[in-house]
Amino acid sequence: MNKQIRSETHFRACNICEAICGLEIKVADGKVISIRGDKKDTFSRGHICPKAYALKDFQEDPDRLTRPVKRVGDEWQELDWDEAFDLVVDRLADIRDQHGRNAIAIYMGNPSSHNYGIVTHSNYLFRLLRTRNRYSASSVDQLPVQLVAYLMYGHQFLLPIPDIDHTDYFLMLGANPVASNGSLMTVPDVTKRLAELKQRAGKLVVIDPRRTETAEIADEHHFIRPGTDAALLLGMLNTLFDEGLEDVNALTHILEGLESVKLAIAPFTPERAAPVTGIDALNIRKLARDLAAAKAGICYGRMGVSTQAFGTLTQWLIQMINIVTGNFDREGGVLFTTPALDLLKTGMGAGHFGAWGSRVSDRPEFSGELPCAVMAEEMQTPGEGQIRALFTVAGNPVLSTPNGAQLDEALSGLEFMVCVDPYINETTRHADVILPPTAPLEHDHYDTLFNVLAVRNVARYNPPVLPKPNDARHDWEIFTELGNRLAERLSTEIDAPPTPAEILDAGLTVGPYSKAAGHGSELNLEKLRKHAHGLDLGPLKPSAVDRIWHEDGRIQCAPPEILADLDRAEAQLFGAEKSHDSLMLIGRREIRSNNSWIHNFKRLVKGKNRCVLFMHPDDLAGHDLEDGQDVKVKSRVGEVVLPVQATEGIMRGVVSMPHGWGHGRKGVRMSIAQAHAGVSMNDLVDDQALDELSGNAILNGVPVTVH
Ligand SMILES: Nc1nc2c(c(=O)[nH]1)N[C@H]1C(S)=C(S)[C@@H](COP(=O)(O)OP(=O)(O)OC[C@H]3O[C@@H](n4cnc5c(=O)[nH]c(N)nc54)[C@H](O)[C@@H]3O)O[C@H]1N2
Ligand SMILES: Nc1nc2c(c(=O)[nH]1)N[C@H]1C(S)=C(S)[C@@H](COP(=O)(O)OP(=O)(O)OC[C@H]3O[C@@H](n4cnc5c(=O)[nH]c(N)nc54)[C@H](O)[C@@H]3O)O[C@H]1N2
Ligand code: SF4
Ligand SMILES: [Mo]
């Protein structure tokens, strides 16, 4: 007779990507038996993608570390937590005593922002270190977006978010949400929302050097030469002024510097942008006119336009185009969110820029972080302030940051390295000590950051799905423990922090839906607990007049740093002779990967090899190459070999490969990933070529040759 297995059902947001889908997770006998989309989730409405099952695979992965380990030669020895914490604190304190505080570097990776315990507690430790060598995945990602928000609106996280559900015209540059599920636009179920846009007779227009999954469902798609979006947007803004299409009336009283902008961009006509971008002048004018004519429209650009040579200029132009067309702070345009936990008012600093430069090549800091492209040179160049030790949290910079091979080499020369990470991967294999946290389903969850970026105001708290194993530590507990011990060692007094849930509760009760803010009923943790499927707090609403962070309450349209960068654009984008020998390499995301860390799960890597180079058939023919052949791709800094795949879905002169592969390095202990190793795109990305203004990496538009 079959034994009846009693299962329990849990609701939990997925923490893998920015879409934060609600999941229904069934558990029996302490094991996950099914994961489905939560149909009752107010925000994601049952949406789910194949990556969600990785939460089960992650939980059960025999390669995942559950106890601290110490490297002894090529071997790893288990430690108990006490020993591990003492070892780490001793080594860090010694190095700090001997070489000064900047000798210890910190790198924080992407999952840090999906893990609220890391958001609330990492600084409990890191502020004690007071190092200027702080790095994160931001400088291979959205740094220009934050910098522009800081300069224009006064706070690095005051970001206008596309009101996708109410727009009539969505102009999208360098983003592929159908594969990525959206970014700096938390939008579960994006494909359905884009279909709804079309049902209301709205339009989706995509600008991308590749005909992506998103371009496939768009009304219009224009190929663009990689790295030239600033020229396109300059041509569009120029058209808006030139043809009198401005519509800033509602904002006039809070706009500062609009006339300077008009003057500064006057030389950059669509006619000049056409040969640079490959989009003809008439189409550039039409894009500007269509956006201006829409009842409510959006101009939005993500990875493809943030990680290019003029990333900051491009992100500024996107803001300016939304402002000038009247779509900034308009329903159906782009708006600031009103999150239940208002990070801007509870601890997230407004930011600062250029307060110091990196030691070796004087790249500017932003909000206390240096560009991660300089990490290796800061490790390898002797002198005072040289990095001797590295602390990584939820990051894999060897596969994720420019010139990964050089960083790989630099890590092997460090005196000490500690990683808070569950895996021995391409980066953490260099560690002296690895401190593995509990798995996602073993701790509670709140999206501190992604609720700030969501296309609706929403809030959702989830208790743990599975019990915390004996003798395991959450990420936040690791930081608390290390912080306490380091404080003692440094004879510094610190107050023990509350738990993440207590911090959340306190934040909610001073937030915009609290009694303190005039709401009849208090939104606190207790109330959130009663709404397992999330709480919908309504659509985005105009609020800019009260929200601009600058002291004078005005939007700074013409930050001097940015206007000055127009000279560089004139010289390098419009003035330079184009080389036609090399191809331009761009990146690619696909639905079953998430950066570098979910290739160890069989169901996500099975099937044909995805780490291939896309190339136009004409370029293949021009290079005497055949579809399916292995090719050598070379850049200034490195070379990789991978199969080439012919496709007409990519612009001539452009090739594309995904990042996050390259698991074949010696010492990695992720058996399935190693069996599907691929090669790393970042072995080709140049650490010396950056967006000069922000220091952000250029991951798109890397000159390469293919043999
Ligand atoms: N060429 C190229 N390079 C790119 C990009 C690109 O498009 N092209 N994209 C860039 C972007 S946008 C990003 S965000 C970066 C990502 O760069 P990284 O953040 O450096 O890399 P990830 O692959 O996200 O590595 C995540 C690490 O976190 C660990 N981890 C997962 N969950 C947890 C957790 O809950 N706690 C802890 N402590 N650890 C955890 C994993 O084991 C893994 O080691 O890559 C960038 N690099
Ligand atoms: N499945 C999956 N989802 C993810 C991730 C993942 O790795 N896999 N990573 C997550 C992370 S960390 C992030 S930051 C987001 C990123 O989310 P998105 O930005 O939406 O994703 P990408 O696929 O990087 O989109 C960049 C697009 O820019 C195009 N592009 C390249 N160069 C240029 C250019 O010069 N101009 C223009 N106009 N376009 C260009 C590329 O062809 C690509 O289609 O995705 C998140 N979601
Ligand atoms: S789209 Fe993102 S958040 Fe949603 S299930 Fe997939 S990985 Fe998770
Ligand atoms: Mo990212």
PDB file of N, CA, C and O in Angstrom, residues 86-125:
ATOM      1  N   ASP A  86      37.700  32.791  13.347  1.00  0.00           N
ATOM      2  CA  ASP A  86      38.932  33.280  13.976  1.00  0.00           C
ATOM      3  C   ASP A  86      40.055  33.420  12.958  1.00  0.00           C
ATOM      4  O   ASP A  86      40.776  34.408  12.944  1.00  0.00           O
ATOM      5  N   LEU A  87      40.156  32.419  12.115  1.00  0.00           N
ATOM      6  CA  LEU A  87      41.205  32.438  11.091  1.00  0.00           C
ATOM      7  C   LEU A  87      41.046  33.672  10.187  1.00  0.00           C
ATOM      8  O   LEU A  87      42.000  34.405   9.920  1.00  0.00           O
ATOM      9  N   VAL A  88      39.832  33.903   9.741  1.00  0.00           N
ATOM     10  CA  VAL A  88      39.577  35.022   8.823  1.00  0.00           C
ATOM     11  C   VAL A  88      39.879  36.357   9.510  1.00  0.00           C
ATOM     12  O   VAL A  88      40.577  37.210   8.952  1.00  0.00           O
ATOM     13  N   VAL A  89      39.399  36.499  10.718  1.00  0.00           N
ATOM     14  CA  VAL A  89      39.587  37.778  11.422  1.00  0.00           C
ATOM     15  C   VAL A  89      41.076  38.008  11.713  1.00  0.00           C
ATOM     16  O   VAL A  89      41.592  39.109  11.528  1.00  0.00           O
ATOM     17  N   ASP A  90      41.766  36.965  12.111  1.00  0.00           N
ATOM     18  CA  ASP A  90      43.204  37.094  12.383  1.00  0.00           C
ATOM     19  C   ASP A  90      43.966  37.555  11.147  1.00  0.00           C
ATOM     20  O   ASP A  90      44.767  38.473  11.199  1.00  0.00           O
ATOM     21  N   ARG A  91      43.699  36.885  10.047  1.00  0.00           N
ATOM     22  CA  ARG A  91      44.452  37.190   8.825  1.00  0.00           C
ATOM     23  C   ARG A  91      44.122  38.605   8.335  1.00  0.00           C
ATOM     24  O   ARG A  91      45.011  39.362   7.950  1.00  0.00           O
ATOM     25  N   LEU A  92      42.844  38.952   8.366  1.00  0.00           N
ATOM     26  CA  LEU A  92      42.470  40.292   7.898  1.00  0.00           C
ATOM     27  C   LEU A  92      43.090  41.358   8.795  1.00  0.00           C
ATOM     28  O   LEU A  92      43.646  42.357   8.317  1.00  0.00           O
ATOM     29  N   ALA A  93      43.010  41.146  10.088  1.00  0.00           N
ATOM     30  CA  ALA A  93      43.534  42.155  11.018  1.00  0.00           C
ATOM     31  C   ALA A  93      45.052  42.280  10.872  1.00  0.00           C
ATOM     32  O   ALA A  93      45.598  43.391  10.872  1.00  0.00           O
ATOM     33  N   ASP A  94      45.732  41.146  10.683  1.00  0.00           N
ATOM     34  CA  ASP A  94      47.192  41.195  10.510  1.00  0.00           C
ATOM     35  C   ASP A  94      47.569  41.990   9.263  1.00  0.00           C
ATOM     36  O   ASP A  94      48.467  42.828   9.288  1.00  0.00           O
ATOM     37  N   ILE A  95      46.892  41.687   8.192  1.00  0.00           N
ATOM     38  CA  ILE A  95      47.217  42.365   6.926  1.00  0.00           C
ATOM     39  C   ILE A  95      46.918  43.853   7.036  1.00  0.00           C
ATOM     40  O   ILE A  95      47.674  44.699   6.568  1.00  0.00           O
ATOM     41  N   ARG A  96      45.848  44.176   7.718  1.00  0.00           N
ATOM     42  CA  ARG A  96      45.488  45.580   7.913  1.00  0.00           C
ATOM     43  C   ARG A  96      46.547  46.290   8.769  1.00  0.00           C
ATOM     44  O   ARG A  96      46.978  47.399   8.466  1.00  0.00           O
ATOM     45  N   ASP A  97      46.979  45.615   9.828  1.00  0.00           N
ATOM     46  CA  ASP A  97      48.018  46.199  10.690  1.00  0.00           C
ATOM     47  C   ASP A  97      49.302  46.438   9.900  1.00  0.00           C
ATOM     48  O   ASP A  97      49.949  47.467  10.014  1.00  0.00           O
ATOM     49  N   GLN A  98      49.635  45.453   9.100  1.00  0.00           N
ATOM     50  CA  GLN A  98      50.924  45.482   8.415  1.00  0.00           C
ATOM     51  C   GLN A  98      50.935  46.415   7.214  1.00  0.00           C
ATOM     52  O   GLN A  98      51.922  47.105   6.969  1.00  0.00           O
ATOM     53  N   HIS A  99      49.853  46.423   6.448  1.00  0.00           N
ATOM     54  CA  HIS A  99      49.881  47.127   5.160  1.00  0.00           C
ATOM     55  C   HIS A  99      48.867  48.256   5.054  1.00  0.00           C
ATOM     56  O   HIS A  99      48.750  48.882   4.000  1.00  0.00           O
ATOM     57  N   GLY A 100      48.092  48.460   6.081  1.00  0.00           N
ATOM     58  CA  GLY A 100      47.114  49.558   6.014  1.00  0.00           C
ATOM     59  C   GLY A 100      45.762  49.094   5.513  1.00  0.00           C
ATOM     60  O   GLY A 100      45.630  48.006   4.954  1.00  0.00           O
ATOM     61  N   ARG A 101      44.768  49.963   5.706  1.00  0.00           N
ATOM     62  CA  ARG A 101      43.393  49.509   5.464  1.00  0.00           C
ATOM     63  C   ARG A 101      43.081  49.255   3.982  1.00  0.00           C
ATOM     64  O   ARG A 101      42.254  48.413   3.652  1.00  0.00           O
ATOM     65  N   ASN A 102      43.766  49.958   3.067  1.00  0.00           N
ATOM     66  CA  ASN A 102      43.452  49.745   1.651  1.00  0.00           C
ATOM     67  C   ASN A 102      44.030  48.449   1.096  1.00  0.00           C
ATOM     68  O   ASN A 102      43.776  48.101  -0.061  1.00  0.00           O
ATOM     69  N   ALA A 103      44.822  47.746   1.915  1.00  0.00           N
ATOM     70  CA  ALA A 103      45.387  46.478   1.454  1.00  0.00           C
ATOM     71  C   ALA A 103      44.333  45.371   1.370  1.00  0.00           C
ATOM     72  O   ALA A 103      44.552  44.332   0.768  1.00  0.00           O
ATOM     73  N   ILE A 104      43.173  45.616   1.978  1.00  0.00           N
ATOM     74  CA  ILE A 104      42.095  44.617   1.906  1.00  0.00           C
ATOM     75  C   ILE A 104      41.026  45.122   0.941  1.00  0.00           C
ATOM     76  O   ILE A 104      40.501  46.226   1.117  1.00  0.00           O
ATOM     77  N   ALA A 105      40.738  44.332  -0.077  1.00  0.00           N
ATOM     78  CA  ALA A 105      39.705  44.715  -1.043  1.00  0.00           C
ATOM     79  C   ALA A 105      38.441  43.895  -0.814  1.00  0.00           C
ATOM     80  O   ALA A 105      38.490  42.798  -0.258  1.00  0.00           O
ATOM     81  N   ILE A 106      37.331  44.484  -1.246  1.00  0.00           N
ATOM     82  CA  ILE A 106      36.033  43.811  -1.137  1.00  0.00           C
ATOM     83  C   ILE A 106      35.409  43.762  -2.517  1.00  0.00           C
ATOM     84  O   ILE A 106      35.434  44.770  -3.236  1.00  0.00           O
ATOM     85  N   TYR A 107      34.881  42.598  -2.894  1.00  0.00           N
ATOM     86  CA  TYR A 107      34.095  42.512  -4.141  1.00  0.00           C
ATOM     87  C   TYR A 107      32.747  41.897  -3.820  1.00  0.00           C
ATOM     88  O   TYR A 107      32.668  40.813  -3.248  1.00  0.00           O
ATOM     89  N   MET A 108      31.691  42.606  -4.174  1.00  0.00           N
ATOM     90  CA  MET A 108      30.337  42.081  -3.946  1.00  0.00           C
ATOM     91  C   MET A 108      29.663  41.788  -5.276  1.00  0.00           C
ATOM     92  O   MET A 108      29.596  42.635  -6.161  1.00  0.00           O
ATOM     93  N   GLY A 109      29.164  40.564  -5.402  1.00  0.00           N
ATOM     94  CA  GLY A 109      28.557  40.135  -6.658  1.00  0.00           C
ATOM     95  C   GLY A 109      27.056  40.347  -6.680  1.00  0.00           C
ATOM     96  O   GLY A 109      26.439  40.789  -5.707  1.00  0.00           O
ATOM     97  N   ASN A 110      26.491  40.003  -7.798  1.00  0.00           N
ATOM     98  CA  ASN A 110      25.079  40.253  -8.086  1.00  0.00           C
ATOM     99  C   ASN A 110      24.086  39.637  -7.090  1.00  0.00           C
ATOM    100  O   ASN A 110      23.156  40.332  -6.649  1.00  0.00           O
ATOM    101  N   PRO A 111      24.224  38.360  -6.693  1.00  0.00           N
ATOM    102  CA  PRO A 111      23.222  37.814  -5.772  1.00  0.00           C
ATOM    103  C   PRO A 111      23.153  38.547  -4.430  1.00  0.00           C
ATOM    104  O   PRO A 111      22.172  38.399  -3.693  1.00  0.00           O
ATOM    105  N   SER A 112      24.158  39.361  -4.125  1.00  0.00           N
ATOM    106  CA  SER A 112      24.096  40.182  -2.904  1.00  0.00           C
ATOM    107  C   SER A 112      22.828  41.022  -2.872  1.00  0.00           C
ATOM    108  O   SER A 112      22.238  41.225  -1.814  1.00  0.00           O
ATOM    109  N   SER A 113      22.436  41.540  -4.030  1.00  0.00           N
ATOM    110  CA  SER A 113      21.287  42.444  -4.030  1.00  0.00           C
ATOM    111  C   SER A 113      19.960  41.677  -4.021  1.00  0.00           C
ATOM    112  O   SER A 113      18.902  42.258  -3.846  1.00  0.00           O
ATOM    113  N   HIS A 114      20.041  40.362  -4.200  1.00  0.00           N
ATOM    114  CA  HIS A 114      18.828  39.529  -4.139  1.00  0.00           C
ATOM    115  C   HIS A 114      18.679  38.878  -2.760  1.00  0.00           C
ATOM    116  O   HIS A 114      17.781  38.067  -2.557  1.00  0.00           O
ATOM    117  N   ASN A 115      19.588  39.153  -1.872  1.00  0.00           N
ATOM    118  CA  ASN A 115      19.630  38.473  -0.580  1.00  0.00           C
ATOM    119  C   ASN A 115      19.562  39.559   0.492  1.00  0.00           C
ATOM    120  O   ASN A 115      20.522  40.291   0.709  1.00  0.00           O
ATOM    121  N   TYR A 116      18.398  39.673   1.144  1.00  0.00           N
ATOM    122  CA  TYR A 116      18.238  40.863   1.967  1.00  0.00           C
ATOM    123  C   TYR A 116      19.120  40.871   3.202  1.00  0.00           C
ATOM    124  O   TYR A 116      19.499  41.919   3.678  1.00  0.00           O
ATOM    125  N   GLY A 117      19.519  39.699   3.660  1.00  0.00           N
ATOM    126  CA  GLY A 117      20.464  39.642   4.775  1.00  0.00           C
ATOM    127  C   GLY A 117      21.832  40.225   4.413  1.00  0.00           C
ATOM    128  O   GLY A 117      22.512  40.799   5.265  1.00  0.00           O
ATOM    129  N   ILE A 118      22.221  40.059   3.157  1.00  0.00           N
ATOM    130  CA  ILE A 118      23.497  40.664   2.731  1.00  0.00           C
ATOM    131  C   ILE A 118      23.319  42.182   2.631  1.00  0.00           C
ATOM    132  O   ILE A 118      24.176  42.947   3.062  1.00  0.00           O
ATOM    133  N   VAL A 119      22.180  42.611   2.099  1.00  0.00           N
ATOM    134  CA  VAL A 119      21.922  44.056   1.988  1.00  0.00           C
ATOM    135  C   VAL A 119      21.931  44.701   3.377  1.00  0.00           C
ATOM    136  O   VAL A 119      22.547  45.735   3.594  1.00  0.00           O
ATOM    137  N   THR A 120      21.272  44.050   4.344  1.00  0.00           N
ATOM    138  CA  THR A 120      21.167  44.691   5.660  1.00  0.00           C
ATOM    139  C   THR A 120      22.440  44.542   6.495  1.00  0.00           C
ATOM    140  O   THR A 120      22.714  45.380   7.345  1.00  0.00           O
ATOM    141  N   HIS A 121      23.223  43.492   6.281  1.00  0.00           N
ATOM    142  CA  HIS A 121      24.286  43.193   7.250  1.00  0.00           C
ATOM    143  C   HIS A 121      25.728  43.252   6.754  1.00  0.00           C
ATOM    144  O   HIS A 121      26.641  43.211   7.577  1.00  0.00           O
ATOM    145  N   SER A 122      25.966  43.311   5.451  1.00  0.00           N
ATOM    146  CA  SER A 122      27.369  43.234   5.020  1.00  0.00           C
ATOM    147  C   SER A 122      28.175  44.415   5.554  1.00  0.00           C
ATOM    148  O   SER A 122      29.352  44.273   5.904  1.00  0.00           O
ATOM    149  N   ASN A 123      27.553  45.582   5.647  1.00  0.00           N
ATOM    150  CA  ASN A 123      28.306  46.740   6.116  1.00  0.00           C
ATOM    151  C   ASN A 123      28.615  46.715   7.609  1.00  0.00           C
ATOM    152  O   ASN A 123      29.452  47.471   8.075  1.00  0.00           O
ATOM    153  N   TYR A 124      27.934  45.832   8.317  1.00  0.00           N
ATOM    154  CA  TYR A 124      28.256  45.677   9.734  1.00  0.00           C
ATOM    155  C   TYR A 124      29.727  45.273   9.855  1.00  0.00           C
ATOM    156  O   TYR A 124      30.445  45.704  10.746  1.00  0.00           O
ATOM    157  N   LEU A 125      30.175  44.458   8.903  1.00  0.00           N
ATOM    158  CA  LEU A 125      31.585  44.084   8.857  1.00  0.00           C
ATOM    159  C   LEU A 125      32.408  45.095   8.056  1.00  0.00           C
ATOM    160  O   LEU A 125      33.453  45.572   8.497  1.00  0.00           O
TER     161      LEU A 125
END
